[in-house]
Amino acid sequence: MKIKLFVPVLCIFLMSCGSDKETTESIENPQSSDAAANNNGANLVFQSSKSQADFDVDKLIAQAKMGDTNAMMLLAMKYKNGEGVKKDLVLAEQWIRKAADVGDSIAQDNLAVMYRDGEGLDKNPEQAVKWFTNSAKQGNQQAQGNLAQMYMNGSGVQQDLFLAFAWSKLAVKNGNTTFAKTNMDLAEKYLSNEQLLAATALVNSWKPGQELVNPKPPAAMSA
């Protein structure tokens, strides 16, 4: 039996999340030294062909090249939405991938979403599962819920309602009480009391860096 559940998945990109808002606010808008007042206190008018948004992009590029993953993600958002730069999903994906490759869990979750939805690159559910897992293992509750959804639907991975329940339960425990709670309640209906107890024990003993594993995966259970 293969269950298909289509639940709206939140947050295609991190800028719509509360934690991302804090990230945005942590980077100040650059100021040109030419715009400062002179020694006599007169106000000087700064004239340039560049807009303030252009200077924001310049600063983000400089910070991103220095390894600032927050800047990488903000820069990716600008390229995705065409803010201060020409819209370019290829460059958006490249900056997200750079942040994901160095271990940023938010970037990993967003890269997985791009693979899942085929935005900016070809759909690849297997790669989506890989990056959701990398992020979920770090404790990203959004990725944990997204990974549970993949196990629920059997997308990019063998359908496993035990892991769909476990990852959903962990996501809810970590604060994802929207679609993760819905998936947890649905998966629970198809599991035995023994399976529910085993999954709950896994969740309660989970530590960052750990991947949840079904002790009796579907192939073994059906044998």
PDB file of C-alpha atoms in Angstrom:
ATOM      1  CA  MET A   1       0.000   0.000   0.000  1.00  0.00           C
ATOM      2  CA  LYS A   2       1.399   3.362  -1.014  1.00  0.00           C
ATOM      3  CA  ILE A   3      -0.018   6.450   0.619  1.00  0.00           C
ATOM      4  CA  LYS A   4       0.143   9.741  -1.192  1.00  0.00           C
ATOM      5  CA  LEU A   5      -0.318  12.838   0.870  1.00  0.00           C
ATOM      6  CA  PHE A   6       0.042  16.256  -0.550  1.00  0.00           C
ATOM      7  CA  VAL A   7       0.483  18.810   2.188  1.00  0.00           C
ATOM      8  CA  PRO A   8       1.612  22.320   1.445  1.00  0.00           C
ATOM      9  CA  VAL A   9       5.264  22.524   2.296  1.00  0.00           C
ATOM     10  CA  LEU A  10       6.289  25.698   3.930  1.00  0.00           C
ATOM     11  CA  CYS A  11       9.227  27.909   3.160  1.00  0.00           C
ATOM     12  CA  ILE A  12      10.543  27.428  -0.419  1.00  0.00           C
ATOM     13  CA  PHE A  13      13.243  29.826   0.556  1.00  0.00           C
ATOM     14  CA  LEU A  14      14.358  30.737   4.084  1.00  0.00           C
ATOM     15  CA  MET A  15      13.535  34.478   3.877  1.00  0.00           C
ATOM     16  CA  SER A  16       9.849  33.709   4.680  1.00  0.00           C
ATOM     17  CA  CYS A  17      10.841  32.073   8.034  1.00  0.00           C
ATOM     18  CA  GLY A  18      11.199  33.950  11.325  1.00  0.00           C
ATOM     19  CA  SER A  19      14.811  32.821  11.802  1.00  0.00           C
ATOM     20  CA  ASP A  20      15.610  34.147   8.347  1.00  0.00           C
ATOM     21  CA  LYS A  21      14.179  37.539   9.255  1.00  0.00           C
ATOM     22  CA  GLU A  22      16.686  37.718  12.050  1.00  0.00           C
ATOM     23  CA  THR A  23      19.407  36.807   9.574  1.00  0.00           C
ATOM     24  CA  THR A  24      18.335  39.612   7.276  1.00  0.00           C
ATOM     25  CA  GLU A  25      18.425  42.114  10.096  1.00  0.00           C
ATOM     26  CA  SER A  26      21.912  41.036  11.134  1.00  0.00           C
ATOM     27  CA  ILE A  27      23.477  42.462   7.967  1.00  0.00           C
ATOM     28  CA  GLU A  28      23.543  46.242   7.904  1.00  0.00           C
ATOM     29  CA  ASN A  29      23.015  48.305   4.800  1.00  0.00           C
ATOM     30  CA  PRO A  30      26.377  49.655   3.622  1.00  0.00           C
ATOM     31  CA  GLN A  31      27.024  53.383   3.759  1.00  0.00           C
ATOM     32  CA  SER A  32      29.298  55.238   1.366  1.00  0.00           C
ATOM     33  CA  SER A  33      31.973  57.343   3.000  1.00  0.00           C
ATOM     34  CA  ASP A  34      31.329  59.927   0.257  1.00  0.00           C
ATOM     35  CA  ALA A  35      27.894  60.519   1.725  1.00  0.00           C
ATOM     36  CA  ALA A  36      29.252  61.671   5.089  1.00  0.00           C
ATOM     37  CA  ALA A  37      29.108  65.322   6.080  1.00  0.00           C
ATOM     38  CA  ASN A  38      32.279  67.426   5.721  1.00  0.00           C
ATOM     39  CA  ASN A  39      34.111  69.148   8.599  1.00  0.00           C
ATOM     40  CA  ASN A  40      31.894  72.244   8.314  1.00  0.00           C
ATOM     41  CA  GLY A  41      28.766  70.186   8.895  1.00  0.00           C
ATOM     42  CA  ALA A  42      27.378  70.821   5.394  1.00  0.00           C
ATOM     43  CA  ASN A  43      25.346  67.986   3.900  1.00  0.00           C
ATOM     44  CA  LEU A  44      26.892  66.510   0.781  1.00  0.00           C
ATOM     45  CA  VAL A  45      24.764  64.854  -1.901  1.00  0.00           C
ATOM     46  CA  PHE A  46      26.054  61.494  -3.004  1.00  0.00           C
ATOM     47  CA  GLN A  47      25.477  60.952  -6.705  1.00  0.00           C
ATOM     48  CA  SER A  48      25.999  57.597  -8.354  1.00  0.00           C
ATOM     49  CA  SER A  49      24.570  55.457 -11.109  1.00  0.00           C
ATOM     50  CA  LYS A  50      24.198  52.671  -8.552  1.00  0.00           C
ATOM     51  CA  SER A  51      21.131  52.294  -6.374  1.00  0.00           C
ATOM     52  CA  GLN A  52      21.286  51.409  -2.682  1.00  0.00           C
ATOM     53  CA  ALA A  53      20.173  47.882  -3.657  1.00  0.00           C
ATOM     54  CA  ASP A  54      23.268  47.595  -5.875  1.00  0.00           C
ATOM     55  CA  PHE A  55      25.506  48.442  -2.924  1.00  0.00           C
ATOM     56  CA  ASP A  56      23.684  45.829  -0.847  1.00  0.00           C
ATOM     57  CA  VAL A  57      24.493  43.215  -3.487  1.00  0.00           C
ATOM     58  CA  ASP A  58      28.131  44.332  -3.655  1.00  0.00           C
ATOM     59  CA  LYS A  59      28.473  43.975   0.097  1.00  0.00           C
ATOM     60  CA  LEU A  60      26.748  40.595   0.137  1.00  0.00           C
ATOM     61  CA  ILE A  61      28.998  39.299  -2.643  1.00  0.00           C
ATOM     62  CA  ALA A  62      32.084  40.414  -0.722  1.00  0.00           C
ATOM     63  CA  GLN A  63      30.833  38.781   2.483  1.00  0.00           C
ATOM     64  CA  ALA A  64      29.757  35.615   0.672  1.00  0.00           C
ATOM     65  CA  LYS A  65      33.175  35.241  -0.949  1.00  0.00           C
ATOM     66  CA  MET A  66      34.677  35.407   2.537  1.00  0.00           C
ATOM     67  CA  GLY A  67      32.576  32.403   3.579  1.00  0.00           C
ATOM     68  CA  ASP A  68      29.635  34.124   5.292  1.00  0.00           C
ATOM     69  CA  THR A  69      26.771  31.647   4.808  1.00  0.00           C
ATOM     70  CA  ASN A  70      24.148  34.202   5.876  1.00  0.00           C
ATOM     71  CA  ALA A  71      25.358  36.485   3.080  1.00  0.00           C
ATOM     72  CA  MET A  72      25.297  33.551   0.650  1.00  0.00           C
ATOM     73  CA  MET A  73      21.665  32.875   1.429  1.00  0.00           C
ATOM     74  CA  LEU A  74      20.632  36.536   1.288  1.00  0.00           C
ATOM     75  CA  LEU A  75      22.449  36.878  -2.029  1.00  0.00           C
ATOM     76  CA  ALA A  76      20.674  33.777  -3.332  1.00  0.00           C
ATOM     77  CA  MET A  77      17.343  35.356  -2.396  1.00  0.00           C
ATOM     78  CA  LYS A  78      18.207  38.518  -4.313  1.00  0.00           C
ATOM     79  CA  TYR A  79      19.073  36.505  -7.427  1.00  0.00           C
ATOM     80  CA  LYS A  80      15.927  34.418  -7.022  1.00  0.00           C
ATOM     81  CA  ASN A  81      13.640  37.448  -6.745  1.00  0.00           C
ATOM     82  CA  GLY A  82      15.600  39.882  -8.927  1.00  0.00           C
ATOM     83  CA  GLU A  83      16.221  42.356  -6.101  1.00  0.00           C
ATOM     84  CA  GLY A  84      19.028  44.740  -7.054  1.00  0.00           C
ATOM     85  CA  VAL A  85      20.239  42.258  -9.670  1.00  0.00           C
ATOM     86  CA  LYS A  86      18.839  40.526 -12.710  1.00  0.00           C
ATOM     87  CA  LYS A  87      16.782  37.497 -11.710  1.00  0.00           C
ATOM     88  CA  ASP A  88      18.970  34.421 -12.108  1.00  0.00           C
ATOM     89  CA  LEU A  89      17.900  31.077 -10.649  1.00  0.00           C
ATOM     90  CA  VAL A  90      21.192  29.507 -11.689  1.00  0.00           C
ATOM     91  CA  LEU A  91      23.200  31.930  -9.545  1.00  0.00           C
ATOM     92  CA  ALA A  92      20.636  31.566  -6.756  1.00  0.00           C
ATOM     93  CA  GLU A  93      21.177  27.808  -6.770  1.00  0.00           C
ATOM     94  CA  GLN A  94      24.956  28.191  -6.883  1.00  0.00           C
ATOM     95  CA  TRP A  95      25.051  30.374  -3.766  1.00  0.00           C
ATOM     96  CA  ILE A  96      22.647  28.108  -1.901  1.00  0.00           C
ATOM     97  CA  ARG A  97      24.777  25.112  -2.806  1.00  0.00           C
ATOM     98  CA  LYS A  98      27.945  26.830  -1.590  1.00  0.00           C
ATOM     99  CA  ALA A  99      26.313  27.403   1.798  1.00  0.00           C
ATOM    100  CA  ALA A 100      24.920  23.860   1.861  1.00  0.00           C
ATOM    101  CA  ASP A 101      28.306  22.349   1.024  1.00  0.00           C
ATOM    102  CA  VAL A 102      29.894  23.967   4.083  1.00  0.00           C
ATOM    103  CA  GLY A 103      27.165  22.609   6.341  1.00  0.00           C
ATOM    104  CA  ASP A 104      24.551  25.369   6.651  1.00  0.00           C
ATOM    105  CA  SER A 105      21.354  23.505   7.596  1.00  0.00           C
ATOM    106  CA  ILE A 106      18.993  26.173   6.240  1.00  0.00           C
ATOM    107  CA  ALA A 107      20.786  26.140   2.896  1.00  0.00           C
ATOM    108  CA  GLN A 108      20.662  22.346   2.839  1.00  0.00           C
ATOM    109  CA  ASP A 109      16.900  22.404   3.427  1.00  0.00           C
ATOM    110  CA  ASN A 110      16.414  24.988   0.667  1.00  0.00           C
ATOM    111  CA  LEU A 111      18.615  23.098  -1.783  1.00  0.00           C
ATOM    112  CA  ALA A 112      16.541  19.996  -1.088  1.00  0.00           C
ATOM    113  CA  VAL A 113      13.353  21.958  -1.789  1.00  0.00           C
ATOM    114  CA  MET A 114      14.794  23.082  -5.127  1.00  0.00           C
ATOM    115  CA  TYR A 115      15.551  19.464  -6.038  1.00  0.00           C
ATOM    116  CA  ARG A 116      12.114  18.346  -4.881  1.00  0.00           C
ATOM    117  CA  ASP A 117      10.204  21.051  -6.765  1.00  0.00           C
ATOM    118  CA  GLY A 118      12.505  21.465  -9.766  1.00  0.00           C
ATOM    119  CA  GLU A 119      13.039  25.183  -9.204  1.00  0.00           C
ATOM    120  CA  GLY A 120      16.313  26.391 -10.680  1.00  0.00           C
ATOM    121  CA  LEU A 121      17.417  22.840 -11.490  1.00  0.00           C
ATOM    122  CA  ASP A 122      15.970  19.519 -12.605  1.00  0.00           C
ATOM    123  CA  LYS A 123      13.714  17.632 -10.218  1.00  0.00           C
ATOM    124  CA  ASN A 124      15.633  14.960  -8.354  1.00  0.00           C
ATOM    125  CA  PRO A 125      13.773  13.464  -5.367  1.00  0.00           C
ATOM    126  CA  GLU A 126      16.753  11.294  -4.405  1.00  0.00           C
ATOM    127  CA  GLN A 127      18.953  14.377  -4.053  1.00  0.00           C
ATOM    128  CA  ALA A 128      16.129  16.076  -2.176  1.00  0.00           C
ATOM    129  CA  VAL A 129      16.106  13.225   0.358  1.00  0.00           C
ATOM    130  CA  LYS A 130      19.880  13.452   0.690  1.00  0.00           C
ATOM    131  CA  TRP A 131      19.895  17.164   1.498  1.00  0.00           C
ATOM    132  CA  PHE A 132      16.789  17.021   3.685  1.00  0.00           C
ATOM    133  CA  THR A 133      18.538  14.282   5.673  1.00  0.00           C
ATOM    134  CA  ASN A 134      21.743  16.309   6.037  1.00  0.00           C
ATOM    135  CA  SER A 135      19.757  19.256   7.350  1.00  0.00           C
ATOM    136  CA  ALA A 136      17.423  17.176   9.527  1.00  0.00           C
ATOM    137  CA  LYS A 137      20.362  15.503  11.251  1.00  0.00           C
ATOM    138  CA  GLN A 138      21.545  18.940  12.346  1.00  0.00           C
ATOM    139  CA  GLY A 139      18.216  19.571  14.052  1.00  0.00           C
ATOM    140  CA  ASN A 140      16.493  21.712  11.417  1.00  0.00           C
ATOM    141  CA  GLN A 141      12.821  21.161  12.246  1.00  0.00           C
ATOM    142  CA  GLN A 142      11.671  22.338   8.824  1.00  0.00           C
ATOM    143  CA  ALA A 143      13.895  19.780   7.094  1.00  0.00           C
ATOM    144  CA  GLN A 144      12.771  17.088   9.533  1.00  0.00           C
ATOM    145  CA  GLY A 145       9.175  17.709   8.516  1.00  0.00           C
ATOM    146  CA  ASN A 146      10.094  17.785   4.831  1.00  0.00           C
ATOM    147  CA  LEU A 147      12.029  14.522   5.136  1.00  0.00           C
ATOM    148  CA  ALA A 148       9.071  12.893   6.872  1.00  0.00           C
ATOM    149  CA  GLN A 149       6.934  13.982   3.910  1.00  0.00           C
ATOM    150  CA  MET A 150       9.310  12.210   1.508  1.00  0.00           C
ATOM    151  CA  TYR A 151       9.062   8.998   3.543  1.00  0.00           C
ATOM    152  CA  MET A 152       5.296   9.408   3.738  1.00  0.00           C
ATOM    153  CA  ASN A 153       4.933   9.656  -0.044  1.00  0.00           C
ATOM    154  CA  GLY A 154       7.771   7.288  -0.937  1.00  0.00           C
ATOM    155  CA  SER A 155       9.346  10.067  -3.008  1.00  0.00           C
ATOM    156  CA  GLY A 156      13.076   9.628  -3.622  1.00  0.00           C
ATOM    157  CA  VAL A 157      13.133   6.881  -1.015  1.00  0.00           C
ATOM    158  CA  GLN A 158      11.217   3.710  -0.197  1.00  0.00           C
ATOM    159  CA  GLN A 159       7.957   4.525   1.537  1.00  0.00           C
ATOM    160  CA  ASP A 160       8.395   4.018   5.273  1.00  0.00           C
ATOM    161  CA  LEU A 161       5.566   5.091   7.572  1.00  0.00           C
ATOM    162  CA  PHE A 162       7.671   4.287  10.640  1.00  0.00           C
ATOM    163  CA  LEU A 163      10.252   6.903   9.616  1.00  0.00           C
ATOM    164  CA  ALA A 164       7.523   9.253   8.402  1.00  0.00           C
ATOM    165  CA  PHE A 165       6.071   9.121  11.907  1.00  0.00           C
ATOM    166  CA  ALA A 166       9.450   9.342  13.671  1.00  0.00           C
ATOM    167  CA  TRP A 167      10.796  12.305  11.688  1.00  0.00           C
ATOM    168  CA  SER A 168       7.421  14.071  11.953  1.00  0.00           C
ATOM    169  CA  LYS A 169       7.346  13.520  15.701  1.00  0.00           C
ATOM    170  CA  LEU A 170      10.895  14.862  16.041  1.00  0.00           C
ATOM    171  CA  ALA A 171       9.969  17.892  13.910  1.00  0.00           C
ATOM    172  CA  VAL A 172       6.955  18.587  16.125  1.00  0.00           C
ATOM    173  CA  LYS A 173       9.101  18.182  19.233  1.00  0.00           C
ATOM    174  CA  ASN A 174      11.503  20.778  17.801  1.00  0.00           C
ATOM    175  CA  GLY A 175       8.742  23.255  16.999  1.00  0.00           C
ATOM    176  CA  ASN A 176       7.289  22.307  13.595  1.00  0.00           C
ATOM    177  CA  THR A 177       3.625  22.042  14.525  1.00  0.00           C
ATOM    178  CA  THR A 178       2.078  22.643  11.104  1.00  0.00           C
ATOM    179  CA  PHE A 179       2.285  20.031   8.333  1.00  0.00           C
ATOM    180  CA  ALA A 180       4.583  17.815  10.442  1.00  0.00           C
ATOM    181  CA  LYS A 181       1.824  17.361  13.015  1.00  0.00           C
ATOM    182  CA  THR A 182      -0.624  16.406  10.260  1.00  0.00           C
ATOM    183  CA  ASN A 183       1.768  13.792   8.868  1.00  0.00           C
ATOM    184  CA  MET A 184       2.537  12.429  12.322  1.00  0.00           C
ATOM    185  CA  ASP A 185      -1.152  11.911  13.058  1.00  0.00           C
ATOM    186  CA  LEU A 186      -1.741  10.237   9.699  1.00  0.00           C
ATOM    187  CA  ALA A 187       1.249   7.881   9.901  1.00  0.00           C
ATOM    188  CA  GLU A 188       0.286   6.921  13.449  1.00  0.00           C
ATOM    189  CA  LYS A 189      -2.913   5.308  12.154  1.00  0.00           C
ATOM    190  CA  TYR A 190      -0.943   2.748  10.148  1.00  0.00           C
ATOM    191  CA  LEU A 191       1.552   1.689  12.811  1.00  0.00           C
ATOM    192  CA  SER A 192       1.217  -0.903  15.535  1.00  0.00           C
ATOM    193  CA  ASN A 193       1.625  -0.021  19.203  1.00  0.00           C
ATOM    194  CA  GLU A 194       5.004  -1.740  19.126  1.00  0.00           C
ATOM    195  CA  GLN A 195       6.141   0.414  16.204  1.00  0.00           C
ATOM    196  CA  LEU A 196       4.859   3.591  17.846  1.00  0.00           C
ATOM    197  CA  LEU A 197       6.750   2.803  21.039  1.00  0.00           C
ATOM    198  CA  ALA A 198       9.945   2.058  19.092  1.00  0.00           C
ATOM    199  CA  ALA A 199       9.671   5.264  17.043  1.00  0.00           C
ATOM    200  CA  THR A 200       8.961   7.344  20.133  1.00  0.00           C
ATOM    201  CA  ALA A 201      12.015   5.850  21.869  1.00  0.00           C
ATOM    202  CA  LEU A 202      14.168   6.829  18.875  1.00  0.00           C
ATOM    203  CA  VAL A 203      12.871  10.390  18.975  1.00  0.00           C
ATOM    204  CA  ASN A 204      13.372  10.724  22.727  1.00  0.00           C
ATOM    205  CA  SER A 205      16.975   9.518  22.510  1.00  0.00           C
ATOM    206  CA  TRP A 206      17.856  11.517  19.371  1.00  0.00           C
ATOM    207  CA  LYS A 207      20.948  13.724  19.434  1.00  0.00           C
ATOM    208  CA  PRO A 208      22.194  16.219  16.808  1.00  0.00           C
ATOM    209  CA  GLY A 209      24.074  14.454  14.031  1.00  0.00           C
ATOM    210  CA  GLN A 210      22.010  11.289  14.386  1.00  0.00           C
ATOM    211  CA  GLU A 211      19.888   9.826  11.593  1.00  0.00           C
ATOM    212  CA  LEU A 212      16.696   8.027  12.553  1.00  0.00           C
ATOM    213  CA  VAL A 213      16.732   4.414  11.335  1.00  0.00           C
ATOM    214  CA  ASN A 214      13.877   1.926  11.189  1.00  0.00           C
ATOM    215  CA  PRO A 215      15.032  -1.246  13.012  1.00  0.00           C
ATOM    216  CA  LYS A 216      12.637  -3.210  10.797  1.00  0.00           C
ATOM    217  CA  PRO A 217      12.572  -1.503   7.398  1.00  0.00           C
ATOM    218  CA  PRO A 218       9.618  -2.198   5.082  1.00  0.00           C
ATOM    219  CA  ALA A 219      11.407  -4.891   3.046  1.00  0.00           C
ATOM    220  CA  ALA A 220      12.211  -6.851   6.209  1.00  0.00           C
ATOM    221  CA  MET A 221       8.746  -6.316   7.645  1.00  0.00           C
ATOM    222  CA  SER A 222       7.061  -7.689   4.519  1.00  0.00           C
ATOM    223  CA  ALA A 223       9.304 -10.768   4.270  1.00  0.00           C
TER     224      ALA A 223
END
